[in-house]
Amino acid sequence: SQTIHQWPATLVQPVGSPLSLECTVEGTSNPNLYWYRQAAGRGLQLLFYSVGIGQISSEVPQNLSASRPQDRQFILSSKKLLLSDSGFYLCAWSVGRVGFGSNQPQHFGDGTRLSIL
Amino acid sequence: SQKIEQNSEALNIQEGKTATLTCNYTNYSPAYLQWYRQDPGRGPVFLLLIRENEKEKRKERLKVTFDTTLKQSLFHITASQPADSATYLCALEGGNGNKLVFGAGTILRVKS
């Protein structure tokens, strides 16, 4: 069966520090991968998605970047965190190859709660 | 502008009753709509997907309807249980690159 792992579960970082959040998927090949941010009481905001190794699409201009160095690894990074980067970050995957789109369910990790001080 | 609206107020119901959650959208023409459940501090869990040519979809105690004329989806949980208490998110095809766009969710509380 497929599983998705995200770590760490919680993170407290000072303003201006770097960030690296990692997400790995097991049990599937060539998945579509996603990074979302969820603010309290609001919907999930898509930050980045990837349909293959090295292929990253950014949805909103921001202080963050994403990379996909391996088929089932997705990394969210920042060189210098801002207070506004606080939030709940979620990684998700969906079946690839059949076409990127909403006709496939997305499967989420348990998220990282990021607090910037 | 494009909007997805779910009841921002929590829905409180008695155990055994049917819970009905609403998802309305504006200026989208989704071919698909999905519903997810999210527990506090956890990631969303996929529940059901319904296509625009499907009026209704069922899975155990869950039922989803999709009315493209009203631009609305209804999510029903029959014989609700306290374990059904969670936030329920609707998500639809965003149109631009077929990305999923999520609503803010509705909190459901089922009291015994």
PDB file of C-alpha atoms in Angstrom, chain B:
ATOM      1  CA  SER B   1     -14.317  36.493  -8.762  1.00  0.00           C
ATOM      2  CA  GLN B   2     -14.049  32.769  -8.123  1.00  0.00           C
ATOM      3  CA  LYS B   3     -15.279  31.490  -4.784  1.00  0.00           C
ATOM      4  CA  ILE B   4     -15.930  28.245  -2.978  1.00  0.00           C
ATOM      5  CA  GLU B   5     -18.199  28.655   0.018  1.00  0.00           C
ATOM      6  CA  GLN B   6     -18.808  26.239   2.824  1.00  0.00           C
ATOM      7  CA  ASN B   7     -20.726  27.045   6.006  1.00  0.00           C
ATOM      8  CA  SER B   8     -18.284  28.828   8.259  1.00  0.00           C
ATOM      9  CA  GLU B   9     -20.402  28.082  11.307  1.00  0.00           C
ATOM     10  CA  ALA B  10     -20.074  24.670  12.870  1.00  0.00           C
ATOM     11  CA  LEU B  11     -22.897  22.205  12.359  1.00  0.00           C
ATOM     12  CA  ASN B  12     -24.041  20.599  15.604  1.00  0.00           C
ATOM     13  CA  ILE B  13     -26.309  17.586  15.353  1.00  0.00           C
ATOM     14  CA  GLN B  14     -27.524  14.751  17.503  1.00  0.00           C
ATOM     15  CA  GLU B  15     -26.194  11.232  17.088  1.00  0.00           C
ATOM     16  CA  GLY B  16     -28.314   9.181  14.701  1.00  0.00           C
ATOM     17  CA  LYS B  17     -29.466  12.168  12.653  1.00  0.00           C
ATOM     18  CA  THR B  18     -28.434  12.970   9.111  1.00  0.00           C
ATOM     19  CA  ALA B  19     -25.818  15.684   8.693  1.00  0.00           C
ATOM     20  CA  THR B  20     -25.961  17.755   5.516  1.00  0.00           C
ATOM     21  CA  LEU B  21     -23.056  19.970   4.514  1.00  0.00           C
ATOM     22  CA  THR B  22     -23.133  22.441   1.648  1.00  0.00           C
ATOM     23  CA  CYS B  23     -20.531  23.517  -0.869  1.00  0.00           C
ATOM     24  CA  ASN B  24     -21.396  26.377  -3.222  1.00  0.00           C
ATOM     25  CA  TYR B  25     -19.114  27.696  -5.902  1.00  0.00           C
ATOM     26  CA  THR B  26     -19.022  30.740  -8.150  1.00  0.00           C
ATOM     27  CA  ASN B  27     -17.311  31.231 -11.502  1.00  0.00           C
ATOM     28  CA  TYR B  28     -15.998  27.686 -11.727  1.00  0.00           C
ATOM     29  CA  SER B  29     -17.092  24.981 -14.147  1.00  0.00           C
ATOM     30  CA  PRO B  30     -15.641  21.892 -12.496  1.00  0.00           C
ATOM     31  CA  ALA B  31     -15.755  18.529 -14.201  1.00  0.00           C
ATOM     32  CA  TYR B  32     -15.164  16.914 -10.787  1.00  0.00           C
ATOM     33  CA  LEU B  33     -15.745  17.679  -7.174  1.00  0.00           C
ATOM     34  CA  GLN B  34     -14.213  15.936  -4.193  1.00  0.00           C
ATOM     35  CA  TRP B  35     -14.932  15.765  -0.461  1.00  0.00           C
ATOM     36  CA  TYR B  36     -12.339  15.280   2.253  1.00  0.00           C
ATOM     37  CA  ARG B  37     -12.405  14.823   6.006  1.00  0.00           C
ATOM     38  CA  GLN B  38      -9.828  16.537   8.215  1.00  0.00           C
ATOM     39  CA  ASP B  39      -9.250  15.848  11.895  1.00  0.00           C
ATOM     40  CA  PRO B  40      -7.458  18.438  14.081  1.00  0.00           C
ATOM     41  CA  GLY B  41      -3.723  18.481  13.433  1.00  0.00           C
ATOM     42  CA  ARG B  42      -3.961  15.924  10.636  1.00  0.00           C
ATOM     43  CA  GLY B  43      -3.954  16.008   6.881  1.00  0.00           C
ATOM     44  CA  PRO B  44      -7.211  15.728   4.910  1.00  0.00           C
ATOM     45  CA  VAL B  45      -8.435  12.258   4.011  1.00  0.00           C
ATOM     46  CA  PHE B  46     -10.189  11.667   0.687  1.00  0.00           C
ATOM     47  CA  LEU B  47     -13.799  10.505   0.966  1.00  0.00           C
ATOM     48  CA  LEU B  48     -15.640  10.769  -2.350  1.00  0.00           C
ATOM     49  CA  LEU B  49     -15.286  12.073  -5.881  1.00  0.00           C
ATOM     50  CA  ILE B  50     -18.261  12.933  -8.058  1.00  0.00           C
ATOM     51  CA  ARG B  51     -18.220  13.817 -11.750  1.00  0.00           C
ATOM     52  CA  GLU B  52     -20.352  16.470 -13.396  1.00  0.00           C
ATOM     53  CA  ASN B  53     -22.451  13.861 -15.181  1.00  0.00           C
ATOM     54  CA  GLU B  54     -23.192  12.057 -11.906  1.00  0.00           C
ATOM     55  CA  LYS B  55     -26.058  13.441  -9.895  1.00  0.00           C
ATOM     56  CA  GLU B  56     -25.348  11.362  -6.832  1.00  0.00           C
ATOM     57  CA  LYS B  57     -22.629   9.144  -5.373  1.00  0.00           C
ATOM     58  CA  ARG B  58     -22.832   6.909  -2.312  1.00  0.00           C
ATOM     59  CA  LYS B  59     -20.325   5.168  -0.085  1.00  0.00           C
ATOM     60  CA  GLU B  60     -21.617   3.402   2.999  1.00  0.00           C
ATOM     61  CA  ARG B  61     -23.274   6.140   5.133  1.00  0.00           C
ATOM     62  CA  LEU B  62     -22.028   8.930   2.880  1.00  0.00           C
ATOM     63  CA  LYS B  63     -23.862  10.500  -0.026  1.00  0.00           C
ATOM     64  CA  VAL B  64     -22.771  13.341  -2.288  1.00  0.00           C
ATOM     65  CA  THR B  65     -24.862  15.218  -4.825  1.00  0.00           C
ATOM     66  CA  PHE B  66     -23.581  17.551  -7.520  1.00  0.00           C
ATOM     67  CA  ASP B  67     -25.876  20.097  -9.163  1.00  0.00           C
ATOM     68  CA  THR B  68     -24.025  21.987 -11.888  1.00  0.00           C
ATOM     69  CA  THR B  69     -27.050  24.234 -12.502  1.00  0.00           C
ATOM     70  CA  LEU B  70     -27.219  25.377  -8.892  1.00  0.00           C
ATOM     71  CA  LYS B  71     -23.405  25.218  -8.672  1.00  0.00           C
ATOM     72  CA  GLN B  72     -23.729  23.285  -5.475  1.00  0.00           C
ATOM     73  CA  SER B  73     -22.717  20.011  -3.883  1.00  0.00           C
ATOM     74  CA  LEU B  74     -24.362  18.523  -0.830  1.00  0.00           C
ATOM     75  CA  PHE B  75     -22.611  16.034   1.432  1.00  0.00           C
ATOM     76  CA  HIS B  76     -24.777  13.833   3.644  1.00  0.00           C
ATOM     77  CA  ILE B  77     -23.814  11.559   6.517  1.00  0.00           C
ATOM     78  CA  THR B  78     -26.692   9.337   7.579  1.00  0.00           C
ATOM     79  CA  ALA B  79     -26.997   7.811  11.063  1.00  0.00           C
ATOM     80  CA  SER B  80     -24.251  10.148  12.236  1.00  0.00           C
ATOM     81  CA  GLN B  81     -21.937   9.119  15.053  1.00  0.00           C
ATOM     82  CA  PRO B  82     -19.674  11.111  17.400  1.00  0.00           C
ATOM     83  CA  ALA B  83     -16.732   9.640  15.472  1.00  0.00           C
ATOM     84  CA  ASP B  84     -17.953  11.563  12.412  1.00  0.00           C
ATOM     85  CA  SER B  85     -17.035  14.830  14.165  1.00  0.00           C
ATOM     86  CA  ALA B  86     -14.399  16.532  12.017  1.00  0.00           C
ATOM     87  CA  THR B  87     -13.946  19.281   9.452  1.00  0.00           C
ATOM     88  CA  TYR B  88     -15.221  18.438   5.978  1.00  0.00           C
ATOM     89  CA  LEU B  89     -13.636  20.090   2.954  1.00  0.00           C
ATOM     90  CA  CYS B  90     -14.952  20.253  -0.560  1.00  0.00           C
ATOM     91  CA  ALA B  91     -12.531  20.645  -3.425  1.00  0.00           C
ATOM     92  CA  LEU B  92     -13.113  21.190  -7.104  1.00  0.00           C
ATOM     93  CA  GLU B  93     -11.292  21.431 -10.365  1.00  0.00           C
ATOM     94  CA  GLY B  94      -9.935  24.943 -10.567  1.00  0.00           C
ATOM     95  CA  GLY B  95     -10.029  25.120 -14.342  1.00  0.00           C
ATOM     96  CA  ASN B  96      -6.587  26.636 -14.698  1.00  0.00           C
ATOM     97  CA  GLY B  97      -4.311  23.650 -15.101  1.00  0.00           C
ATOM     98  CA  ASN B  98      -6.887  21.376 -13.542  1.00  0.00           C
ATOM     99  CA  LYS B  99      -5.670  22.061 -10.057  1.00  0.00           C
ATOM    100  CA  LEU B 100      -7.796  21.291  -7.026  1.00  0.00           C
ATOM    101  CA  VAL B 101      -9.190  24.314  -5.207  1.00  0.00           C
ATOM    102  CA  PHE B 102     -10.330  23.742  -1.639  1.00  0.00           C
ATOM    103  CA  GLY B 103     -13.065  25.343   0.399  1.00  0.00           C
ATOM    104  CA  ALA B 104     -12.348  26.429   3.973  1.00  0.00           C
ATOM    105  CA  GLY B 105     -14.365  23.523   5.351  1.00  0.00           C
ATOM    106  CA  THR B 106     -17.274  23.064   7.733  1.00  0.00           C
ATOM    107  CA  ILE B 107     -16.848  21.734  11.256  1.00  0.00           C
ATOM    108  CA  LEU B 108     -19.288  18.967  12.114  1.00  0.00           C
ATOM    109  CA  ARG B 109     -19.953  18.069  15.749  1.00  0.00           C
ATOM    110  CA  VAL B 110     -22.057  15.028  16.486  1.00  0.00           C
ATOM    111  CA  LYS B 111     -23.267  14.828  20.070  1.00  0.00           C
ATOM    112  CA  SER B 112     -24.285  11.627  21.797  1.00  0.00           C
TER     113      SER B 112
END
